Short mmCIF file of C-alpha atoms in Angstrom, two decimals:
data_model
loop_
_atom_site.label_atom_id
_atom_site.label_comp_id
_atom_site.label_asym_id
_atom_site.label_seq_id
_atom_site.Cartn_x
_atom_site.Cartn_y
_atom_site.Cartn_z
CA MET S 1 176.35 116.09 122.46
CA GLY S 2 172.92 114.36 123.93
CA ASN S 3 170.02 116.31 123.83
CA LEU S 4 170.27 118.78 126.14
CA THR S 5 166.77 120.14 126.10
CA ALA S 6 165.43 116.46 127.22
CA THR S 7 165.52 116.75 130.68
CA ARG S 8 164.70 120.49 130.80
CA PRO S 9 161.94 121.08 133.74
CA PRO S 10 159.09 122.45 132.60
CA GLN S 11 158.22 125.95 133.13
CA PRO S 12 155.96 127.34 135.70
CA TRP S 13 153.08 128.53 135.13
CA THR S 14 150.96 131.59 137.00
CA ALA S 15 148.02 131.44 137.30
CA PRO S 16 146.08 134.04 136.49
CA THR S 17 144.34 136.29 139.22
CA ALA S 18 141.01 137.58 138.47
CA SER S 19 140.51 141.55 138.51
CA ASP S 20 137.03 141.50 137.03
CA PRO S 21 133.98 138.91 137.00
CA VAL S 22 135.38 136.42 134.28
CA ALA S 23 132.02 136.40 131.52
CA ALA S 24 132.79 133.71 129.14
CA THR S 25 131.17 131.32 126.23
CA LEU S 26 133.00 127.99 126.06
CA ARG S 27 133.41 125.18 123.37
CA LEU S 28 135.03 122.51 125.22
CA PRO S 29 136.59 119.64 123.47
CA GLY S 30 134.56 115.84 123.91
CA SER S 31 134.10 113.87 127.06
CA LYS S 32 136.87 111.38 127.56
CA SER S 33 134.56 109.33 128.91
CA MET S 34 132.50 108.79 125.39
CA THR S 35 135.85 108.87 123.70
CA ALA S 36 137.52 106.19 124.82
CA ARG S 37 134.29 103.72 124.91
CA ALA S 38 132.98 105.19 121.23
CA LEU S 39 136.73 103.94 119.88
CA VAL S 40 137.18 100.26 121.93
CA LEU S 41 132.77 99.66 121.12
CA SER S 42 133.77 100.72 116.99
CA ALA S 43 137.10 98.46 116.74
CA LEU S 44 135.48 95.95 118.01
CA ALA S 45 131.96 96.40 115.62
CA ASN S 46 130.51 94.47 112.69
CA GLY S 47 130.96 97.93 110.30
CA PRO S 48 132.58 101.25 110.68
CA SER S 49 131.70 103.65 113.33
CA THR S 50 132.41 107.85 113.24
CA LEU S 51 133.13 109.95 116.37
CA ASP S 52 131.99 113.55 116.12
CA GLY S 53 133.71 116.23 118.51
CA PRO S 54 135.80 113.33 120.41
CA LEU S 55 138.03 114.39 122.30
CA ARG S 56 142.04 115.07 121.39
CA ALA S 57 144.14 114.82 124.14
CA ARG S 58 146.73 111.69 125.08
CA ASP S 59 144.29 109.32 126.52
CA THR S 60 142.65 108.94 123.76
CA GLU S 61 145.20 109.33 121.38
CA LEU S 62 146.41 106.31 123.02
CA MET S 63 143.38 104.61 122.79
CA ALA S 64 143.35 104.98 119.44
CA GLY S 65 146.59 103.42 119.24
CA GLY S 66 146.33 100.79 121.30
CA LEU S 67 143.85 99.60 119.15
CA ARG S 68 145.70 100.48 116.02
CA ALA S 69 148.08 98.76 117.07
CA MET S 70 146.28 95.42 117.11
CA GLY S 71 145.00 95.79 113.34
CA ALA S 72 141.85 97.66 114.23
CA HIS S 73 141.97 100.68 111.23
CA VAL S 74 141.35 103.86 113.49
CA SER S 75 142.00 107.53 111.68
CA ILE S 76 141.98 110.65 113.48
CA SER S 77 143.44 112.93 111.34
CA ASP S 78 140.62 115.16 111.08
CA ASP S 79 139.77 116.50 114.43
CA GLU S 80 136.10 117.09 113.81
CA ARG S 81 134.99 113.04 112.95
CA TRP S 82 137.05 110.09 113.81
CA LEU S 83 136.94 106.82 111.54
CA VAL S 84 136.97 103.42 113.22
CA ARG S 85 136.87 100.42 110.84
CA PRO S 86 137.44 97.02 112.31
CA HIS S 87 139.11 94.72 111.49
CA ARG S 88 141.00 91.22 112.77
CA LEU S 89 142.66 91.80 116.03
CA VAL S 90 146.26 90.39 116.15
CA GLY S 91 149.71 90.06 117.52
CA PRO S 92 152.30 90.50 118.33
CA ALA S 93 151.34 94.29 119.50
CA HIS S 94 152.38 96.50 122.21
CA VAL S 95 149.89 98.95 123.80
CA ASP S 96 151.55 101.94 125.31
CA VAL S 97 148.79 103.04 127.97
CA GLY S 98 150.81 106.19 129.58
CA LEU S 99 148.97 106.83 132.90
CA ALA S 100 145.07 106.38 131.41
CA GLY S 101 143.31 104.21 133.54
CA THR S 102 140.79 104.20 130.60
CA VAL S 103 143.69 102.64 128.91
CA MET S 104 145.51 100.07 131.15
CA ARG S 105 141.64 99.03 131.96
CA PHE S 106 139.86 99.15 128.55
CA VAL S 107 141.85 97.54 125.69
CA PRO S 108 143.80 94.32 127.81
CA PRO S 109 140.25 92.59 127.25
CA VAL S 110 139.92 93.38 123.81
CA ALA S 111 144.06 92.39 123.75
CA GLY S 112 142.15 88.76 124.75
CA LEU S 113 140.23 88.29 121.58
CA ALA S 114 143.39 88.89 119.32
CA GLU S 115 145.21 86.33 118.46
CA GLY S 116 149.06 86.59 118.99
CA ARG S 117 151.20 88.11 122.20
CA VAL S 118 149.99 92.11 122.82
CA THR S 119 152.04 94.17 125.49
CA PHE S 120 151.24 96.38 127.91
CA ASP S 121 153.12 98.98 130.21
CA GLY S 122 153.06 102.80 130.51
CA ASP S 123 154.24 105.82 132.93
CA PRO S 124 156.10 104.63 136.15
CA GLN S 125 153.31 105.85 137.98
CA ALA S 126 150.99 103.70 136.09
CA ARG S 127 152.86 101.23 137.50
CA VAL S 128 151.14 101.30 140.69
CA ARG S 129 147.20 101.80 139.83
CA PRO S 130 145.45 98.80 140.17
CA LEU S 131 145.16 95.93 138.04
CA GLY S 132 145.15 93.01 140.35
CA PRO S 133 141.32 92.53 140.03
CA LEU S 134 140.71 92.70 136.02
CA ILE S 135 143.52 90.74 135.46
CA GLY S 136 142.39 87.80 138.09
CA ALA S 137 138.68 88.89 136.58
CA LEU S 138 140.29 88.16 132.89
CA ARG S 139 142.41 84.58 134.40
CA SER S 140 139.24 83.52 135.41
CA LEU S 141 137.25 83.88 132.19
CA GLY S 142 139.43 82.57 129.95
CA VAL S 143 142.33 84.63 129.04
CA ARG S 144 145.87 83.70 129.53
CA ILE S 145 148.00 86.84 131.39
CA ASP S 146 151.41 87.42 132.19
CA ALA S 147 151.78 89.59 134.89
CA PRO S 148 154.46 90.29 137.77
CA ALA S 149 153.08 88.91 141.01
CA THR S 150 152.40 92.50 142.18
CA ARG S 151 149.17 92.27 139.34
CA SER S 152 150.31 94.88 137.97
CA LEU S 153 152.14 97.18 134.77
CA PRO S 154 154.34 95.92 132.88
CA LEU S 155 151.59 92.46 131.48
CA VAL S 156 151.37 91.00 128.83
CA VAL S 157 148.14 89.34 127.09
CA LEU S 158 148.77 86.44 125.63
CA GLY S 159 145.20 86.13 122.94
CA ALA S 160 143.84 83.53 121.95
CA GLY S 161 141.21 84.85 119.15
CA ARG S 162 138.95 84.27 121.38
CA VAL S 163 137.48 84.44 125.06
CA THR S 164 135.34 82.02 127.05
CA GLY S 165 133.58 84.09 128.86
CA GLY S 166 130.62 83.58 131.55
CA GLU S 167 130.37 84.58 135.69
CA VAL S 168 132.79 86.53 137.21
CA VAL S 169 133.38 87.64 140.67
CA ILE S 170 135.48 90.96 141.18
CA ASP S 171 136.14 93.48 143.83
CA ALA S 172 135.79 97.19 141.95
CA SER S 173 135.62 99.28 144.29
CA ALA S 174 139.04 100.80 143.57
CA SER S 175 137.56 101.55 139.96
CA SER S 176 134.62 101.61 138.26
CA GLN S 177 137.00 100.92 135.03
CA LEU S 178 137.75 97.82 136.44
CA VAL S 179 133.90 96.84 135.44
CA SER S 180 133.70 98.87 132.35
CA GLY S 181 136.56 96.85 130.81
CA LEU S 182 134.96 93.66 131.51
CA LEU S 183 131.25 94.80 129.75
CA LEU S 184 132.98 96.54 126.58
CA ALA S 185 133.84 93.81 125.23
CA ALA S 186 131.94 91.44 126.73
CA PRO S 187 129.57 90.84 123.32
CA ARG S 188 132.26 89.08 121.82
CA PHE S 189 132.88 86.66 124.03
CA ASP S 190 131.25 83.25 123.25
CA ARG S 191 129.72 83.25 126.59
CA GLY S 192 129.55 87.07 127.30
CA VAL S 193 129.91 87.96 130.74
CA VAL S 194 127.92 88.10 133.88
CA VAL S 195 130.11 90.13 136.32
CA ARG S 196 129.16 90.88 140.27
CA HIS S 197 130.58 92.50 142.22
CA GLN S 198 131.67 91.76 146.18
CA GLY S 199 133.65 94.28 148.16
CA PRO S 200 133.05 97.75 149.28
CA PRO S 201 130.99 100.07 147.19
CA VAL S 202 131.37 100.43 143.63
CA PRO S 203 132.77 104.47 143.04
CA SER S 204 131.56 106.19 140.06
CA ALA S 205 128.66 105.01 139.79
CA PRO S 206 127.78 107.31 136.10
CA HIS S 207 130.52 106.77 134.70
CA LEU S 208 128.94 102.37 134.30
CA ARG S 209 125.44 103.74 132.88
CA MET S 210 127.48 105.62 130.63
CA THR S 211 129.23 102.23 130.08
CA VAL S 212 125.54 100.20 129.56
CA GLN S 213 124.04 103.49 128.07
CA MET S 214 127.10 103.22 124.95
CA LEU S 215 126.31 99.09 124.63
CA ARG S 216 122.90 98.96 124.14
CA ALA S 217 123.70 101.93 121.86
CA ALA S 218 125.89 99.55 119.86
CA GLY S 219 123.35 96.65 120.14
CA ALA S 220 124.32 95.57 122.97
CA ALA S 221 122.10 93.06 125.27
CA VAL S 222 122.81 94.42 128.76
CA ASP S 223 120.86 93.63 132.48
CA ASP S 224 121.77 96.35 135.21
CA THR S 225 118.68 95.12 137.10
CA THR S 226 120.22 93.58 140.17
CA PRO S 227 122.80 96.03 142.24
CA ASP S 228 126.47 95.14 141.84
CA VAL S 229 125.62 92.54 138.99
CA TRP S 230 125.86 93.15 135.11
CA ALA S 231 125.20 90.51 132.50
CA VAL S 232 125.97 91.03 128.58
CA GLU S 233 125.09 88.69 125.82
CA PRO S 234 127.12 87.27 123.56
CA GLY S 235 126.23 88.91 119.91
CA PRO S 236 127.19 91.64 117.36
CA LEU S 237 128.05 95.62 117.70
CA SER S 238 126.36 97.75 115.06
CA GLY S 239 128.83 100.01 113.76
CA ARG S 240 127.36 103.65 114.10
CA GLY S 241 127.91 107.72 113.76
CA TRP S 242 128.44 108.34 117.80
CA LYS S 243 127.69 112.33 119.00
CA ILE S 244 130.90 112.92 121.92
CA GLU S 245 129.71 115.06 124.25
CA PRO S 246 131.40 118.15 125.94
CA ASP S 247 133.50 117.02 129.03
CA LEU S 248 131.77 117.63 131.49
CA SER S 249 134.96 116.84 134.37
CA GLY S 250 136.78 119.26 132.30
CA ALA S 251 134.52 121.78 132.30
CA VAL S 252 133.62 122.15 135.77
CA PRO S 253 137.25 123.86 136.22
CA PHE S 254 135.51 126.83 134.08
CA PHE S 255 132.30 126.24 135.95
CA ALA S 256 134.34 127.35 139.58
CA ALA S 257 135.54 130.38 138.15
CA ALA S 258 132.23 131.64 137.66
CA LEU S 259 131.19 130.93 141.23
CA VAL S 260 134.61 132.37 142.83
CA THR S 261 134.28 136.17 140.56
CA GLY S 262 131.06 136.36 140.32
CA GLY S 263 130.44 136.18 136.76
CA GLU S 264 128.83 133.64 133.91
CA VAL S 265 130.52 130.85 131.95
CA THR S 266 128.58 129.42 129.57
CA LEU S 267 129.21 125.75 127.71
CA GLN S 268 128.19 125.23 124.36
CA GLY S 269 126.97 122.29 122.67
CA TRP S 270 125.96 120.66 126.16
CA PRO S 271 122.50 118.46 125.26
CA ARG S 272 119.41 118.59 126.33
CA SER S 273 119.69 114.73 127.43
CA SER S 274 123.15 113.88 128.53
CA MET S 275 125.45 110.47 129.73
CA GLN S 276 127.41 111.86 132.35
CA PRO S 277 126.07 113.35 135.48
CA VAL S 278 125.23 117.02 134.86
CA GLU S 279 122.01 116.55 137.22
CA GLN S 280 124.81 115.82 140.16
CA LEU S 281 127.38 119.04 139.42
CA ARG S 282 123.63 121.19 139.28
CA SER S 283 123.16 120.15 142.83
CA LEU S 284 126.76 120.38 144.04
CA LEU S 285 127.60 124.17 142.60
CA HIS S 286 124.05 124.89 143.54
CA ARG S 287 124.48 123.83 147.18
CA MET S 288 127.89 126.06 146.64
CA GLY S 289 126.58 129.62 145.53
CA GLY S 290 126.36 128.61 141.82
CA GLU S 291 123.28 128.92 139.66
CA VAL S 292 122.56 126.27 137.01
CA THR S 293 120.81 126.40 133.40
CA LEU S 294 120.21 124.62 130.65
CA THR S 295 118.98 126.36 127.20
CA THR S 296 119.50 126.67 123.88
CA ALA S 297 122.48 128.35 124.37
CA GLY S 298 124.65 125.97 126.64
CA LEU S 299 125.10 124.88 130.15
CA THR S 300 125.50 127.94 132.21
CA VAL S 301 126.84 128.57 135.52
CA ARG S 302 126.15 132.14 137.43
CA GLY S 303 127.93 133.12 140.55
CA THR S 304 127.40 136.19 142.98
CA GLY S 305 131.06 136.03 144.31
CA THR S 306 130.33 133.93 147.80
CA VAL S 307 130.80 130.46 147.92
CA HIS S 308 129.99 128.31 150.71
CA GLY S 309 131.26 125.53 152.05
CA LEU S 310 129.95 121.60 151.28
CA ASP S 311 129.52 118.51 152.75
CA ALA S 312 129.50 116.29 150.86
CA ASP S 313 129.21 112.39 149.69
CA LEU S 314 131.83 112.39 145.71
CA SER S 315 131.81 109.09 145.73
CA ASP S 316 129.99 108.94 142.29
CA VAL S 317 131.78 111.90 141.21
CA SER S 318 135.32 111.86 142.35
CA GLU S 319 137.26 113.69 139.50
CA LEU S 320 134.83 116.73 140.07
CA THR S 321 136.83 116.42 143.94
CA PRO S 322 140.34 118.92 143.19
CA ALA S 323 138.06 121.84 141.76
CA LEU S 324 135.67 121.27 144.12
CA THR S 325 138.76 121.82 146.63
CA ALA S 326 139.91 124.57 145.20
CA LEU S 327 136.32 126.27 145.76
CA ALA S 328 136.17 125.06 149.38
CA MET S 329 139.10 126.77 150.15
CA LEU S 330 137.90 130.00 149.02
CA ALA S 331 134.56 129.55 150.86
CA ASP S 332 132.71 131.22 153.56
CA SER S 333 132.23 128.39 155.63
CA PRO S 334 133.85 124.34 155.93
CA SER S 335 133.58 122.21 153.76
CA ARG S 336 134.07 118.16 154.39
CA LEU S 337 134.29 116.16 151.23
CA THR S 338 134.01 112.32 151.87
CA GLY S 339 133.53 108.69 149.54
CA VAL S 340 136.94 109.75 147.65
CA GLY S 341 139.16 107.24 148.99
CA HIS S 342 139.70 105.46 145.89
CA ILE S 343 141.47 108.26 144.17
CA ARG S 344 143.98 107.81 146.08
CA GLY S 345 145.00 105.00 142.91
CA HIS S 346 144.76 108.25 140.80
CA GLU S 347 147.30 109.52 138.44
CA THR S 348 148.03 110.34 141.69
CA ASP S 349 147.07 109.53 145.50
CA ARG S 350 144.63 113.01 145.16
CA ILE S 351 143.42 113.53 148.29
CA ALA S 352 147.26 113.36 150.22
CA ALA S 353 148.37 115.47 146.81
CA LEU S 354 145.63 118.34 147.33
CA ALA S 355 146.03 118.35 151.26
CA ARG S 356 149.89 118.91 150.18
CA GLU S 357 150.02 121.22 147.57
CA PHE S 358 146.97 123.50 149.74
CA ALA S 359 149.20 123.26 153.43
CA ALA S 360 152.19 124.45 151.82
CA LEU S 361 149.82 127.53 150.59
CA GLY S 362 149.02 128.43 154.31
CA ALA S 363 145.77 126.01 153.69
CA ASP S 364 144.14 124.80 156.90
CA ILE S 365 142.92 121.78 155.25
CA THR S 366 143.14 117.62 156.61
CA GLU S 367 142.64 114.17 154.66
CA SER S 368 141.35 111.21 156.37
CA ALA S 369 141.07 107.70 154.50
CA ASP S 370 138.50 108.77 152.30
CA GLY S 371 138.26 113.15 151.89
CA LEU S 372 139.24 115.91 152.94
CA GLU S 373 138.61 118.56 155.44
CA ILE S 374 139.18 121.94 154.52
CA ARG S 375 138.45 125.37 156.81
CA PRO S 376 139.27 128.39 155.07
CA ARG S 377 141.59 130.95 155.46
CA PRO S 378 143.79 133.16 153.79
CA LEU S 379 145.80 131.23 151.25
CA ARG S 380 149.61 133.16 149.74
CA GLY S 381 150.72 132.34 146.32
CA GLY S 382 154.03 129.65 146.22
CA THR S 383 154.60 126.88 143.50
CA PHE S 384 151.68 124.15 143.43
CA ARG S 385 153.11 120.67 142.28
CA THR S 386 150.89 118.37 139.57
CA TYR S 387 152.24 115.03 140.22
CA ALA S 388 151.79 114.93 136.49
CA ASP S 389 147.82 114.96 137.24
CA HIS S 390 145.47 117.11 134.76
CA ARG S 391 143.60 117.74 137.68
CA MET S 392 145.80 119.34 140.61
CA ALA S 393 147.05 121.77 137.54
CA HIS S 394 142.51 122.25 137.79
CA ALA S 395 142.59 122.95 141.24
CA ALA S 396 145.67 124.87 141.19
CA ALA S 397 144.34 127.39 138.39
CA VAL S 398 140.82 127.53 140.80
CA ALA S 399 142.68 128.55 143.63
CA GLY S 400 144.62 130.91 141.82
CA LEU S 401 141.78 133.05 141.03
CA ALA S 402 141.60 134.80 143.89
CA VAL S 403 145.64 134.48 145.17
CA PRO S 404 148.05 135.55 143.31
CA GLY S 405 151.40 134.53 142.95
CA ILE S 406 150.25 130.37 142.50
CA GLU S 407 152.92 129.08 140.02
CA VAL S 408 151.82 125.82 138.72
CA ASP S 409 155.29 123.68 138.55
CA ASP S 410 154.09 121.52 135.19
CA VAL S 411 151.05 123.37 132.82
CA ALA S 412 151.70 120.76 130.52
CA CYS S 413 149.86 117.23 132.27
CA THR S 414 146.63 118.69 131.13
CA SER S 415 147.46 117.74 127.68
CA LYS S 416 146.29 113.98 129.02
CA THR S 417 143.03 115.71 128.38
CA MET S 418 142.47 119.12 127.41
CA PRO S 419 145.40 120.22 125.62
CA GLU S 420 143.87 123.81 125.06
CA PHE S 421 143.39 124.54 128.77
CA PRO S 422 145.95 127.17 129.01
CA ALA S 423 145.32 128.83 126.89
CA LEU S 424 141.41 128.84 127.42
CA TRP S 425 141.82 129.41 131.20
CA SER S 426 143.33 132.34 130.39
CA ALA S 427 141.77 133.66 128.43
CA MET S 428 138.64 133.92 130.06
CA VAL S 429 139.70 135.37 132.46
CA THR S 430 141.98 137.87 131.02
CA GLY S 431 138.89 138.42 128.68
CA LYS S 432 141.41 138.40 125.89
CA SER S 433 140.39 135.23 122.71
#
């Protein structure tokens, strides 16, 4: 007989409802964005590197596995410190991207530097995520790629051990990762790279700033003084120690809980100077009724129990859209969230999914091409589908603080970026660690 448990659907997870203001001090896993970039830069460096406080989750383990498949030595046995020793990159190799945008967009440029054939594929939903601009850009820089007519996964990079590099024009309006992927590998290209973006604005600008900052920290020369143009000179990357910040995007649902319940949540280990968009988050939460402070204890958010509606362009911080949508459902006035049309191409079409699932709970919510309009009214319990998207589960958890009976169909999808999420969330709400 076959394995009958292999196809058993996940058990629904009932989002806990808060009976009291939450009061929690949390130490959350490291930033996914920083961990992914540090892994790539370390694999391309001229000496060993360490990552202190990295994120151990599906996305980052897939990134480590992809680099390891091409020959880099990546040790992730110690949860607190990962070790990367660069090595000559070779094929044949296979990279499983899962549903990770970072893996599918950061690793193909690295594969161009490998000698041999490197194949890429992932979860079914990964095959519809936008890759065409990256494929076109790599081909123009001298990388041989076999890809379907849809210019999506599965694809094959036929690495020649070097990439010519040079100037390239790309439409990165679907994802800033399309630019970051080219920039991270560019110091190893013969001529470096000059990337020119042409098209609607590039979303998630803070992530691009993080890429540039981390490249410079590894010794690369980067010029980003001209808007929508990034120039990286060829040259060695230095092995170094990377101290990974706590994940700000992962912290947002917990901060939202402070606003919903009139409580207080502190994220420990927050640096005085951050590569993540903490000022944008501080402004958004303040406008929704929260108080954000940074002390030696960490980053603290306090709420009053009253949430205000919000009219905001979230193009720079689109990862926050699901949690902020849930907050808006519980607000005292309507909200309009715009500038996030590109999240239709994330793990799922997040705009459509949020509108569909919250409407099923009784919400008055309307989707537009690039965002959502929310007019708060009482919600009811019911099943909330995640579509294998961790941020959808986070949104359901936030709403569940005030709405009894919200059942998340697959909370395990949070393992993509935070396997501990269900346990941490329940402990925060119940006050039991």
